[in-house]
mmCIF file of C-alpha atoms and ligand atoms in Angstrom:
data_model
loop_
_atom_site.group_PDB
_atom_site.id
_atom_site.type_symbol
_atom_site.label_atom_id
_atom_site.label_comp_id
_atom_site.label_asym_id
_atom_site.label_seq_id
_atom_site.Cartn_x
_atom_site.Cartn_y
_atom_site.Cartn_z
ATOM 1 C CA UNK A 285 0.000 0.000 0.000
ATOM 2 C CA UNK A 286 1.280 3.479 -0.798
ATOM 3 C CA UNK A 287 1.535 5.651 2.285
ATOM 4 C CA UNK A 288 -0.410 8.901 2.150
ATOM 5 C CA UNK A 289 1.393 12.064 3.362
ATOM 6 C CA UNK A 290 -0.221 12.038 6.815
ATOM 7 C CA UNK A 291 1.280 8.644 7.604
ATOM 8 C CA UNK A 292 4.706 7.674 8.813
ATOM 9 C CA UNK A 293 5.557 4.132 7.726
ATOM 10 C CA UNK A 294 7.385 1.495 9.751
ATOM 11 C CA UNK A 295 7.659 -2.221 8.923
ATOM 12 C CA UNK A 296 4.311 -3.724 9.924
ATOM 13 C CA UNK A 297 2.860 -0.703 11.699
ATOM 14 C CA UNK A 298 1.792 2.703 10.550
ATOM 15 C CA UNK A 299 1.018 5.816 12.517
ATOM 16 C CA UNK A 300 -1.386 8.596 11.748
ATOM 17 C CA UNK A 301 -2.562 11.631 13.627
ATOM 18 C CA UNK A 302 -5.944 11.845 15.341
ATOM 19 C CA UNK A 303 -7.529 14.166 12.765
ATOM 20 C CA UNK A 304 -6.453 11.967 9.863
ATOM 21 C CA UNK A 305 -8.019 8.957 11.559
ATOM 22 C CA UNK A 306 -11.240 10.889 12.192
ATOM 23 C CA UNK A 307 -11.450 11.915 8.522
ATOM 24 C CA UNK A 308 -10.804 8.338 7.377
ATOM 25 C CA UNK A 309 -13.513 6.943 9.667
ATOM 26 C CA UNK A 310 -15.968 9.683 8.635
ATOM 27 C CA UNK A 311 -15.482 8.634 5.019
ATOM 28 C CA UNK A 312 -16.230 5.020 5.913
ATOM 29 C CA UNK A 313 -19.423 5.917 7.758
ATOM 30 C CA UNK A 314 -20.724 8.233 5.029
ATOM 31 C CA UNK A 315 -19.837 5.706 2.319
ATOM 32 C CA UNK A 316 -21.946 3.136 4.165
ATOM 33 C CA UNK A 317 -25.003 5.289 4.523
ATOM 34 C CA UNK A 318 -24.770 7.599 7.523
ATOM 35 C CA UNK A 319 -25.403 11.321 7.441
ATOM 36 C CA UNK A 320 -22.337 13.564 7.676
ATOM 37 C CA UNK A 321 -23.322 14.534 11.242
ATOM 38 C CA UNK A 322 -23.656 10.929 12.441
ATOM 39 C CA UNK A 323 -20.389 10.050 10.693
ATOM 40 C CA UNK A 324 -18.561 12.867 12.495
ATOM 41 C CA UNK A 325 -19.933 11.863 15.910
ATOM 42 C CA UNK A 326 -19.113 8.162 15.509
ATOM 43 C CA UNK A 327 -15.711 8.860 13.949
ATOM 44 C CA UNK A 328 -14.686 11.115 16.855
ATOM 45 C CA UNK A 329 -15.870 8.483 19.333
ATOM 46 C CA UNK A 330 -14.086 5.584 17.639
ATOM 47 C CA UNK A 331 -10.857 7.501 16.942
ATOM 48 C CA UNK A 332 -10.866 8.710 20.562
ATOM 49 C CA UNK A 333 -11.082 5.110 21.783
ATOM 50 C CA UNK A 334 -8.217 4.072 19.514
ATOM 51 C CA UNK A 335 -6.130 7.086 20.602
ATOM 52 C CA UNK A 336 -6.655 6.143 24.268
ATOM 53 C CA UNK A 337 -5.792 2.474 23.718
ATOM 54 C CA UNK A 338 -9.391 1.337 24.317
ATOM 55 C CA UNK A 339 -8.850 -1.222 21.575
ATOM 56 C CA UNK A 340 -11.981 -3.325 22.082
ATOM 57 C CA UNK A 341 -14.013 -0.275 20.984
ATOM 58 C CA UNK A 342 -11.637 1.467 18.587
ATOM 59 C CA UNK A 343 -11.160 0.701 14.897
ATOM 60 C CA UNK A 344 -11.693 -2.973 15.700
ATOM 61 C CA UNK A 345 -15.425 -2.089 15.683
ATOM 62 C CA UNK A 346 -15.484 -0.555 12.178
ATOM 63 C CA UNK A 347 -16.270 -3.767 10.238
ATOM 64 C CA UNK A 348 -19.167 -4.357 12.678
ATOM 65 C CA UNK A 349 -20.516 -0.848 12.117
ATOM 66 C CA UNK A 350 -20.242 -1.362 8.352
ATOM 67 C CA UNK A 351 -21.952 -4.776 8.267
ATOM 68 C CA UNK A 352 -24.691 -3.422 10.537
ATOM 69 C CA UNK A 353 -25.320 -0.424 8.276
ATOM 70 C CA UNK A 354 -25.322 -2.721 5.233
ATOM 71 C CA UNK A 355 -27.860 -5.021 6.891
ATOM 72 C CA UNK A 356 -30.390 -2.197 7.294
ATOM 73 C CA UNK A 357 -30.627 -2.913 11.046
ATOM 74 C CA UNK A 358 -29.734 0.631 12.109
ATOM 75 C CA UNK A 359 -30.687 3.971 10.560
ATOM 76 C CA UNK A 360 -27.493 5.927 9.959
ATOM 77 C CA UNK A 361 -29.521 8.958 8.887
ATOM 78 C CA UNK A 362 -31.835 9.035 11.929
ATOM 79 C CA UNK A 363 -32.563 12.448 13.407
ATOM 80 C CA UNK A 364 -33.063 12.155 17.184
ATOM 81 C CA UNK A 365 -36.201 13.688 18.687
ATOM 82 C CA UNK A 366 -35.541 15.478 21.986
ATOM 83 C CA UNK A 367 -38.370 15.998 24.509
ATOM 84 C CA UNK A 368 -38.148 18.358 27.473
ATOM 85 C CA UNK A 369 -40.377 16.416 29.893
ATOM 86 C CA UNK A 370 -39.625 17.842 33.350
ATOM 87 C CA UNK A 371 -37.311 20.224 35.191
ATOM 88 C CA UNK A 372 -34.759 17.439 35.584
ATOM 89 C CA UNK A 373 -35.688 14.977 32.848
ATOM 90 C CA UNK A 374 -34.957 14.877 29.117
ATOM 91 C CA UNK A 375 -36.090 12.090 26.803
ATOM 92 C CA UNK A 376 -34.712 11.283 23.361
ATOM 93 C CA UNK A 377 -36.088 8.913 20.758
ATOM 94 C CA UNK A 378 -32.995 8.032 18.735
ATOM 95 C CA UNK A 379 -35.204 6.811 15.875
ATOM 96 C CA UNK A 380 -33.388 3.477 15.526
ATOM 97 C CA UNK A 381 -30.158 5.420 15.089
ATOM 98 C CA UNK A 382 -26.984 5.535 17.157
ATOM 99 C CA UNK A 383 -26.997 6.658 20.790
ATOM 100 C CA UNK A 384 -24.134 9.160 20.536
ATOM 101 C CA UNK A 385 -25.921 11.526 18.103
ATOM 102 C CA UNK A 386 -28.947 11.326 20.424
ATOM 103 C CA UNK A 387 -26.774 12.388 23.356
ATOM 104 C CA UNK A 388 -25.255 15.174 21.260
ATOM 105 C CA UNK A 389 -28.723 16.451 20.315
ATOM 106 C CA UNK A 390 -29.881 16.587 23.954
ATOM 107 C CA UNK A 391 -26.625 17.627 25.587
ATOM 108 C CA UNK A 392 -27.132 21.367 25.817
ATOM 109 C CA UNK A 393 -30.592 20.993 27.372
ATOM 110 C CA UNK A 394 -29.329 18.315 29.766
ATOM 111 C CA UNK A 395 -26.498 20.521 31.038
ATOM 112 C CA UNK A 396 -28.818 23.533 31.370
ATOM 113 C CA UNK A 397 -31.196 21.424 33.497
ATOM 114 C CA UNK A 398 -28.401 19.914 35.599
ATOM 115 C CA UNK A 399 -27.072 23.393 36.353
ATOM 116 C CA UNK A 400 -30.486 24.829 37.242
ATOM 117 C CA UNK A 401 -32.044 21.847 39.100
ATOM 118 C CA UNK A 402 -28.765 20.432 40.436
ATOM 119 C CA UNK A 403 -29.422 17.099 38.729
ATOM 120 C CA UNK A 404 -30.839 15.965 35.403
ATOM 121 C CA UNK A 405 -31.587 12.655 33.727
ATOM 122 C CA UNK A 406 -31.268 11.878 30.041
ATOM 123 C CA UNK A 407 -33.228 8.835 28.896
ATOM 124 C CA UNK A 408 -32.314 7.652 25.389
ATOM 125 C CA UNK A 409 -34.382 4.913 23.744
ATOM 126 C CA UNK A 410 -34.664 3.220 20.357
ATOM 127 C CA UNK A 411 -30.870 3.547 20.137
ATOM 128 C CA UNK A 412 -27.774 1.519 19.225
ATOM 129 C CA UNK A 413 -24.594 1.740 21.326
ATOM 130 C CA UNK A 414 -21.572 -0.119 19.989
ATOM 131 C CA UNK A 415 -18.834 1.887 21.658
ATOM 132 C CA UNK A 416 -16.938 2.550 24.855
ATOM 133 C CA UNK A 417 -19.033 4.444 27.403
ATOM 134 C CA UNK A 418 -16.395 6.741 28.942
ATOM 135 C CA UNK A 419 -16.512 9.180 25.977
ATOM 136 C CA UNK A 420 -20.151 9.835 26.916
ATOM 137 C CA UNK A 421 -19.344 10.887 30.503
ATOM 138 C CA UNK A 422 -15.789 12.274 30.552
ATOM 139 C CA UNK A 423 -16.626 15.606 28.827
ATOM 140 C CA UNK A 424 -19.141 16.469 31.590
ATOM 141 C CA UNK A 425 -16.398 16.208 34.218
ATOM 142 C CA UNK A 426 -14.218 18.609 32.208
ATOM 143 C CA UNK A 427 -17.134 21.051 32.600
ATOM 144 C CA UNK A 428 -17.208 20.575 36.388
ATOM 145 C CA UNK A 429 -20.162 18.147 36.410
ATOM 146 C CA UNK A 430 -20.485 14.604 37.758
ATOM 147 C CA UNK A 431 -21.903 12.102 35.256
ATOM 148 C CA UNK A 432 -23.014 8.486 35.405
ATOM 149 C CA UNK A 433 -24.168 6.461 32.426
ATOM 150 C CA UNK A 434 -25.387 2.932 31.815
ATOM 151 C CA UNK A 435 -26.215 1.142 28.576
ATOM 152 C CA UNK A 436 -27.470 -2.386 28.008
ATOM 153 C CA UNK A 437 -26.345 -4.537 25.092
ATOM 154 C CA UNK A 438 -27.258 -8.017 23.808
ATOM 155 C CA UNK A 439 -28.040 -11.259 25.601
ATOM 156 C CA UNK A 440 -24.746 -13.015 26.301
ATOM 157 C CA UNK A 441 -24.370 -12.994 30.113
ATOM 158 C CA UNK A 442 -25.793 -15.627 32.475
ATOM 159 C CA UNK A 443 -27.326 -13.976 35.575
ATOM 160 C CA UNK A 444 -25.650 -15.316 38.731
ATOM 161 C CA UNK A 445 -27.442 -18.501 39.795
ATOM 162 C CA UNK A 446 -29.178 -18.960 36.418
ATOM 163 C CA UNK A 447 -28.593 -21.555 33.684
ATOM 164 C CA UNK A 448 -28.775 -19.538 30.495
ATOM 165 C CA UNK A 449 -27.786 -16.056 29.270
ATOM 166 C CA UNK A 450 -30.205 -13.137 29.557
ATOM 167 C CA UNK A 451 -28.318 -9.935 30.406
ATOM 168 C CA UNK A 452 -26.040 -7.913 28.151
ATOM 169 C CA UNK A 453 -22.473 -6.963 29.001
ATOM 170 C CA UNK A 454 -24.055 -3.762 30.351
ATOM 171 C CA UNK A 455 -21.308 -1.235 31.177
ATOM 172 C CA UNK A 456 -21.365 1.490 33.822
ATOM 173 C CA UNK A 457 -19.313 4.653 33.338
ATOM 174 C CA UNK A 458 -18.707 7.409 35.877
ATOM 175 C CA UNK A 459 -16.867 10.727 35.638
ATOM 176 C CA UNK A 460 -16.133 13.345 38.301
ATOM 177 C CA UNK A 461 -14.039 16.518 38.245
ATOM 178 C CA UNK A 462 -10.781 16.585 40.204
ATOM 179 C CA UNK A 463 -8.850 19.732 41.104
ATOM 180 C CA UNK A 464 -5.420 19.992 39.467
ATOM 181 C CA UNK A 465 -5.760 16.686 37.675
ATOM 182 C CA UNK A 466 -7.611 14.736 35.056
ATOM 183 C CA UNK A 467 -11.193 13.898 36.019
ATOM 184 C CA UNK A 468 -11.782 10.623 37.834
ATOM 185 C CA UNK A 469 -13.314 8.300 35.242
ATOM 186 C CA UNK A 470 -14.069 4.615 35.206
ATOM 187 C CA UNK A 471 -15.915 2.585 32.617
ATOM 188 C CA UNK A 472 -16.506 -1.122 33.108
ATOM 189 C CA UNK A 473 -18.593 -3.908 31.682
ATOM 190 C CA UNK A 474 -20.629 -5.745 34.322
ATOM 191 C CA UNK A 475 -19.622 -8.999 32.624
ATOM 192 C CA UNK A 476 -16.335 -10.580 33.715
ATOM 193 C CA UNK A 477 -14.921 -9.493 30.346
ATOM 194 C CA UNK A 478 -16.284 -7.336 27.534
ATOM 195 C CA UNK A 479 -17.610 -9.226 24.503
ATOM 196 C CA UNK A 480 -15.182 -7.262 22.340
ATOM 197 C CA UNK A 481 -12.204 -8.580 24.309
ATOM 198 C CA UNK A 482 -13.443 -12.145 23.865
ATOM 199 C CA UNK A 483 -13.563 -11.557 20.100
ATOM 200 C CA UNK A 484 -10.040 -10.120 20.157
ATOM 201 C CA UNK A 485 -8.746 -13.108 22.167
ATOM 202 C CA UNK A 486 -10.445 -15.511 19.711
ATOM 203 C CA UNK A 487 -8.774 -13.744 16.793
ATOM 204 C CA UNK A 488 -5.363 -13.927 18.439
ATOM 205 C CA UNK A 489 -5.852 -17.585 19.412
ATOM 206 C CA UNK A 490 -5.406 -16.721 23.110
ATOM 207 C CA UNK A 491 -7.016 -18.387 26.114
ATOM 208 C CA UNK A 492 -8.994 -16.351 28.648
ATOM 209 C CA UNK A 493 -8.408 -16.298 32.415
ATOM 210 C CA UNK A 494 -10.639 -18.599 34.466
ATOM 211 C CA UNK A 495 -14.141 -17.466 35.404
ATOM 212 C CA UNK A 496 -15.005 -15.431 32.307
ATOM 213 C CA UNK A 497 -17.533 -17.693 30.619
ATOM 214 C CA UNK A 498 -19.155 -21.016 29.887
ATOM 215 C CA UNK A 499 -19.514 -23.190 26.783
ATOM 216 C CA UNK A 500 -22.741 -24.255 25.086
ATOM 217 C CA UNK A 501 -23.254 -26.939 27.759
ATOM 218 C CA UNK A 502 -22.885 -24.397 30.567
ATOM 219 C CA UNK A 503 -19.455 -25.746 31.532
ATOM 220 C CA UNK A 504 -16.660 -23.310 32.503
ATOM 221 C CA UNK A 505 -14.324 -22.625 29.597
ATOM 222 C CA UNK A 506 -11.262 -20.505 28.879
ATOM 223 C CA UNK A 507 -11.679 -20.941 25.137
ATOM 224 C CA UNK A 508 -13.050 -17.695 23.611
ATOM 225 C CA UNK A 509 -14.547 -19.471 20.597
ATOM 226 C CA UNK A 510 -16.546 -21.764 22.896
ATOM 227 C CA UNK A 511 -18.028 -18.642 24.529
ATOM 228 C CA UNK A 512 -18.762 -16.937 21.213
ATOM 229 C CA UNK A 513 -20.198 -20.024 19.524
ATOM 230 C CA UNK A 514 -23.122 -21.047 21.701
ATOM 231 C CA UNK A 515 -21.579 -20.307 25.089
ATOM 232 C CA UNK A 516 -21.990 -17.241 27.287
ATOM 233 C CA UNK A 517 -20.215 -14.840 29.616
ATOM 234 C CA UNK A 518 -20.511 -14.605 33.402
ATOM 235 C CA UNK A 519 -21.070 -11.419 35.414
ATOM 236 C CA UNK A 520 -17.988 -10.041 37.213
ATOM 237 C CA UNK A 521 -17.943 -10.666 40.960
ATOM 238 C CA UNK A 522 -20.729 -13.294 41.049
ATOM 239 C CA UNK A 523 -23.989 -12.056 42.571
ATOM 240 C CA UNK A 524 -22.626 -8.489 42.924
ATOM 241 C CA UNK A 525 -21.883 -7.901 39.254
ATOM 242 C CA UNK A 526 -25.106 -9.704 38.397
ATOM 243 C CA UNK A 527 -27.121 -7.254 40.542
ATOM 244 C CA UNK A 528 -25.401 -4.312 38.831
ATOM 245 C CA UNK A 529 -26.155 -5.812 35.420
ATOM 246 C CA UNK A 530 -29.807 -6.158 36.436
ATOM 247 C CA UNK A 531 -29.763 -2.502 37.507
ATOM 248 C CA UNK A 532 -28.377 -1.517 34.101
ATOM 249 C CA UNK A 533 -31.205 -3.408 32.342
ATOM 250 C CA UNK A 534 -33.723 -1.533 34.501
ATOM 251 C CA UNK A 535 -32.206 1.931 34.074
ATOM 252 C CA UNK A 536 -31.126 1.701 30.438
ATOM 253 C CA UNK A 537 -34.194 -0.139 29.142
ATOM 254 C CA UNK A 538 -37.165 -0.142 31.549
ATOM 255 C CA UNK A 539 -36.689 3.499 32.534
ATOM 256 C CA UNK A 540 -35.947 4.813 29.058
ATOM 257 C CA UNK A 541 -38.490 2.814 27.055
ATOM 258 C CA UNK A 542 -35.707 0.974 25.209
ATOM 259 C CA UNK A 543 -35.363 -2.778 24.659
ATOM 260 C CA UNK A 544 -33.998 -5.103 27.299
ATOM 261 C CA UNK A 545 -30.932 -6.943 26.002
ATOM 262 C CA UNK A 546 -33.123 -10.001 25.297
ATOM 263 C CA UNK A 547 -35.961 -8.146 23.576
ATOM 264 C CA UNK A 548 -34.652 -7.486 20.085
ATOM 265 C CA UNK A 549 -34.242 -10.059 17.352
ATOM 266 C CA UNK A 550 -31.672 -9.385 14.647
ATOM 267 C CA UNK A 551 -31.937 -12.820 12.995
ATOM 268 C CA UNK A 552 -33.423 -11.314 9.841
ATOM 269 C CA UNK A 553 -30.562 -8.820 9.525
ATOM 270 C CA UNK A 554 -27.441 -10.890 8.843
ATOM 271 C CA UNK A 555 -24.392 -8.795 9.669
ATOM 272 C CA UNK A 556 -26.220 -6.765 12.342
ATOM 273 C CA UNK A 557 -23.979 -6.318 15.399
ATOM 274 C CA UNK A 558 -25.197 -3.202 17.215
ATOM 275 C CA UNK A 559 -27.491 -3.798 20.210
ATOM 276 C CA UNK A 560 -30.848 -1.994 19.800
ATOM 277 C CA UNK A 561 -31.512 -0.930 23.379
ATOM 278 C CA UNK A 562 -31.411 2.264 25.478
ATOM 279 C CA UNK A 563 -29.070 4.400 27.553
ATOM 280 C CA UNK A 564 -29.443 6.481 30.704
ATOM 281 C CA UNK A 565 -27.294 9.397 31.844
ATOM 282 C CA UNK A 566 -27.494 11.177 35.189
ATOM 283 C CA UNK A 567 -25.685 14.508 35.420
ATOM 284 C CA UNK A 568 -25.158 16.280 38.767
ATOM 285 C CA UNK A 569 -23.920 19.801 39.403
ATOM 286 C CA UNK A 570 -21.652 19.431 42.457
ATOM 287 C CA UNK A 571 -21.558 23.181 43.029
ATOM 288 C CA UNK A 572 -24.966 22.705 44.704
ATOM 289 C CA UNK A 573 -23.465 20.432 47.368
ATOM 290 C CA UNK A 574 -22.484 21.522 50.875
ATOM 291 C CA UNK A 575 -18.940 21.781 52.106
ATOM 292 C CA UNK A 576 -15.604 22.334 50.412
ATOM 293 C CA UNK A 577 -15.513 22.277 46.612
ATOM 294 C CA UNK A 578 -16.207 18.830 45.183
ATOM 295 C CA UNK A 579 -13.182 18.871 42.880
ATOM 296 C CA UNK A 580 -10.946 19.627 45.887
ATOM 297 C CA UNK A 581 -12.513 16.681 47.725
ATOM 298 C CA UNK A 582 -11.828 14.456 44.696
ATOM 299 C CA UNK A 583 -8.225 15.573 44.763
ATOM 300 C CA UNK A 584 -7.993 14.770 48.475
ATOM 301 C CA UNK A 585 -9.491 11.297 47.983
ATOM 302 C CA UNK A 586 -6.967 10.511 45.266
ATOM 303 C CA UNK A 587 -4.137 11.902 47.434
ATOM 304 C CA UNK A 588 -5.165 9.569 50.247
ATOM 305 C CA UNK A 589 -5.427 6.614 47.868
ATOM 306 C CA UNK A 590 -1.915 7.268 46.606
ATOM 307 C CA UNK A 591 -0.856 7.662 50.247
ATOM 308 C CA UNK A 592 -1.854 4.050 50.954
ATOM 309 C CA UNK A 593 0.182 2.782 48.043
ATOM 310 C CA UNK A 594 -2.133 3.039 45.039
ATOM 311 C CA UNK A 595 -0.157 3.276 41.808
ATOM 312 C CA UNK A 596 -2.893 3.318 39.175
ATOM 313 C CA UNK A 597 -6.246 5.049 39.098
ATOM 314 C CA UNK A 598 -8.898 4.033 36.578
ATOM 315 C CA UNK A 599 -8.296 6.278 33.585
ATOM 316 C CA UNK A 600 -4.529 6.617 34.177
ATOM 317 C CA UNK A 601 -3.676 4.060 31.496
ATOM 318 C CA UNK A 602 -5.960 5.795 28.984
ATOM 319 C CA UNK A 603 -4.482 9.194 29.680
ATOM 320 C CA UNK A 604 -0.942 7.855 29.355
ATOM 321 C CA UNK A 605 -1.861 6.290 26.035
ATOM 322 C CA UNK A 606 -3.601 9.522 24.958
ATOM 323 C CA UNK A 607 -0.442 11.527 25.678
ATOM 324 C CA UNK A 608 1.636 8.984 23.770
ATOM 325 C CA UNK A 609 -0.756 9.116 20.779
ATOM 326 C CA UNK A 610 -0.757 12.901 20.834
ATOM 327 C CA UNK A 611 3.030 12.997 20.848
ATOM 328 C CA UNK A 612 3.773 10.184 18.398
ATOM 329 C CA UNK A 613 0.552 9.495 16.503
ATOM 330 C CA UNK A 614 -1.883 6.584 16.636
ATOM 331 C CA UNK A 615 -0.265 3.310 15.665
ATOM 332 C CA UNK A 616 -2.216 0.752 13.647
ATOM 333 C CA UNK A 617 -1.282 -2.509 11.952
ATOM 334 C CA UNK A 618 -0.529 -1.782 8.315
ATOM 335 C CA UNK A 619 -3.129 -4.396 7.320
ATOM 336 C CA UNK A 620 -5.797 -2.819 9.560
ATOM 337 C CA UNK A 621 -5.110 0.580 8.034
ATOM 338 C CA UNK A 622 -5.214 -0.864 4.516
ATOM 339 C CA UNK A 623 -8.604 -2.426 5.331
ATOM 340 C CA UNK A 624 -9.888 0.927 6.605
ATOM 341 C CA UNK A 625 -8.730 2.659 3.404
ATOM 342 C CA UNK A 626 -10.538 0.031 1.356
ATOM 343 C CA UNK A 627 -13.744 0.513 3.359
ATOM 344 C CA UNK A 628 -13.416 4.270 2.788
ATOM 345 C CA UNK A 629 -13.097 3.642 -0.960
ATOM 346 C CA UNK A 630 -9.703 5.328 -1.082
HETATM 347 P P1 NDP B 214 -11.597 -2.850 31.795
HETATM 348 O O1 NDP B 214 -11.795 -4.007 32.690
HETATM 349 O O2 NDP B 214 -10.466 -2.892 30.852
HETATM 350 O O3 NDP B 214 -11.443 -1.514 32.626
HETATM 351 C C1 NDP B 214 -12.460 -1.114 33.481
HETATM 352 C C2 NDP B 214 -12.072 0.139 34.231
HETATM 353 O O4 NDP B 214 -11.115 -0.183 35.226
HETATM 354 C C3 NDP B 214 -11.432 1.213 33.363
HETATM 355 O O5 NDP B 214 -11.857 2.459 33.797
HETATM 356 C C4 NDP B 214 -9.945 0.997 33.589
HETATM 357 O O6 NDP B 214 -9.179 2.185 33.422
HETATM 358 C C5 NDP B 214 -9.923 0.551 35.023
HETATM 359 N N1 NDP B 214 -8.838 -0.364 35.332
HETATM 360 C C6 NDP B 214 -8.472 -1.458 34.659
HETATM 361 N N2 NDP B 214 -7.457 -2.073 35.284
HETATM 362 C C7 NDP B 214 -7.172 -1.330 36.380
HETATM 363 C C8 NDP B 214 -6.227 -1.430 37.429
HETATM 364 N N3 NDP B 214 -5.361 -2.432 37.472
HETATM 365 N N4 NDP B 214 -6.226 -0.483 38.388
HETATM 366 C C9 NDP B 214 -7.108 0.533 38.355
HETATM 367 N N5 NDP B 214 -8.026 0.697 37.376
HETATM 368 C C10 NDP B 214 -8.061 -0.237 36.406
HETATM 369 O O7 NDP B 214 -12.958 -2.558 30.950
HETATM 370 P P2 NDP B 214 -14.030 -3.582 30.452
HETATM 371 O O8 NDP B 214 -13.319 -4.682 29.762
HETATM 372 O O9 NDP B 214 -14.953 -3.934 31.523
HETATM 373 O O10 NDP B 214 -14.795 -2.690 29.378
HETATM 374 C C11 NDP B 214 -14.106 -2.306 28.195
HETATM 375 C C12 NDP B 214 -14.947 -1.345 27.405
HETATM 376 O O11 NDP B 214 -16.039 -2.032 26.814
HETATM 377 C C13 NDP B 214 -15.575 -0.187 28.182
HETATM 378 O O12 NDP B 214 -15.198 1.009 27.545
HETATM 379 C C14 NDP B 214 -17.067 -0.406 28.056
HETATM 380 O O13 NDP B 214 -17.836 0.775 27.981
HETATM 381 C C15 NDP B 214 -17.138 -1.155 26.736
HETATM 382 N N6 NDP B 214 -18.389 -1.891 26.625
HETATM 383 C C16 NDP B 214 -19.379 -1.360 25.848
HETATM 384 C C17 NDP B 214 -20.595 -2.003 25.753
HETATM 385 C C18 NDP B 214 -21.708 -1.406 24.979
HETATM 386 O O14 NDP B 214 -22.804 -1.975 24.985
HETATM 387 N N7 NDP B 214 -21.541 -0.304 24.301
HETATM 388 C C19 NDP B 214 -20.843 -3.279 26.448
HETATM 389 C C20 NDP B 214 -19.746 -3.711 27.270
HETATM 390 C C21 NDP B 214 -18.553 -3.045 27.331
HETATM 391 P P3 NDP B 214 -8.302 2.412 32.080
HETATM 392 O O15 NDP B 214 -9.316 2.692 30.998
HETATM 393 O O16 NDP B 214 -7.420 3.559 32.365
HETATM 394 O O17 NDP B 214 -7.563 1.121 31.826
HETATM 395 O O1 PYC B 215 -17.782 -5.368 24.242
HETATM 396 O O2 PYC B 215 -19.453 -6.275 25.328
HETATM 397 C C1 PYC B 215 -19.006 -5.521 24.458
HETATM 398 C C2 PYC B 215 -19.947 -4.737 23.635
HETATM 399 C C3 PYC B 215 -21.274 -4.964 23.439
HETATM 400 C C4 PYC B 215 -21.735 -3.982 22.603
HETATM 401 C C5 PYC B 215 -20.699 -3.166 22.304
HETATM 402 N N1 PYC B 215 -19.621 -3.639 22.960
#
């Protein structure tokens, strides 16, 4: 493949800057049927994940987005409909489109409500979320707000004590401002491992640690293909992760009007990969709270955690990788980049 000017070439790897990756991904989305606005939103999200080393939801996801768009399962042109329903409650019908454009459409109203009422809820339904969740919450913390989000996915997790899968991998993401530091952010699947990481392990021919999943007979397995082909995942932390996953189903689906992870059927859309569910965000304005500034309290908590020996906060690895990508570019396998160029029709 001939390298374009924005790329520096090494043997089997190539690097490109963030903006070049965004433009490339935008081209792929538009070429496969999304509006320019949806393409921009998804490209920024996906390139941001790749930049931060969140590989299970970076460019690895692009073929899944493309096959889903080709299958007609999701509407890449959907225009979200935002409803102002109460002083602290915003609803969005994503119109069978992606969740991130729905969040973008409601964001200004959500922040206005959170700042005036102290707290506001955004309930997104009829939406597809195929991405990491931290990009949905982190920007609120940069604006001094606390944000929590949950999204449900597709049936592949056996509730603790049950025999068969029902829940999705159902992540929870949280972001809070911190004085003189990056916001505190975590983002975790409530399954023992994200589905994306099982797919990556299967591709690499790697075994998983114990306790991640079961095969089609319900027997524990460390073989990713046995989980993907008829098997299932387990919740993290037994009954505790299972309860959190149940909470995510309730908040992201029952409360929003979206589908539970088991309620949609994509059998007639071969190639469809994006869960058609719902998403909830809760945004809090900590300036309404009593006491010392919240961000100062965050700083103090982290100081104390480091004081007892903590070396790594959630988010530290991402921020280190972000700094590295900003300094040296985003590194991709040459073959992966060639595949992206082909999908973009370059
Ligand atoms: P990880 O287990 O990799 O990480 C979970 C969190 O813990 C991150 O915030 C991470 O920070 C932090 N962390 C990891 N290791 C440590 C450590 N040793 N010490 C302190 N903090 C640590 O994430 P998951 O595999 O559970 O999820 C991966 C992604 O998959 C998430 O972005 C999630 O949103 C996404 N996902 C999306 C779904 C969807 O439906 N859209 C469904 C399920 C998952 P850091 O990032 O800095 O490593
Ligand atoms: O990695 O579990 C996952 C996942 C599901 C939907 C998007 N990502």
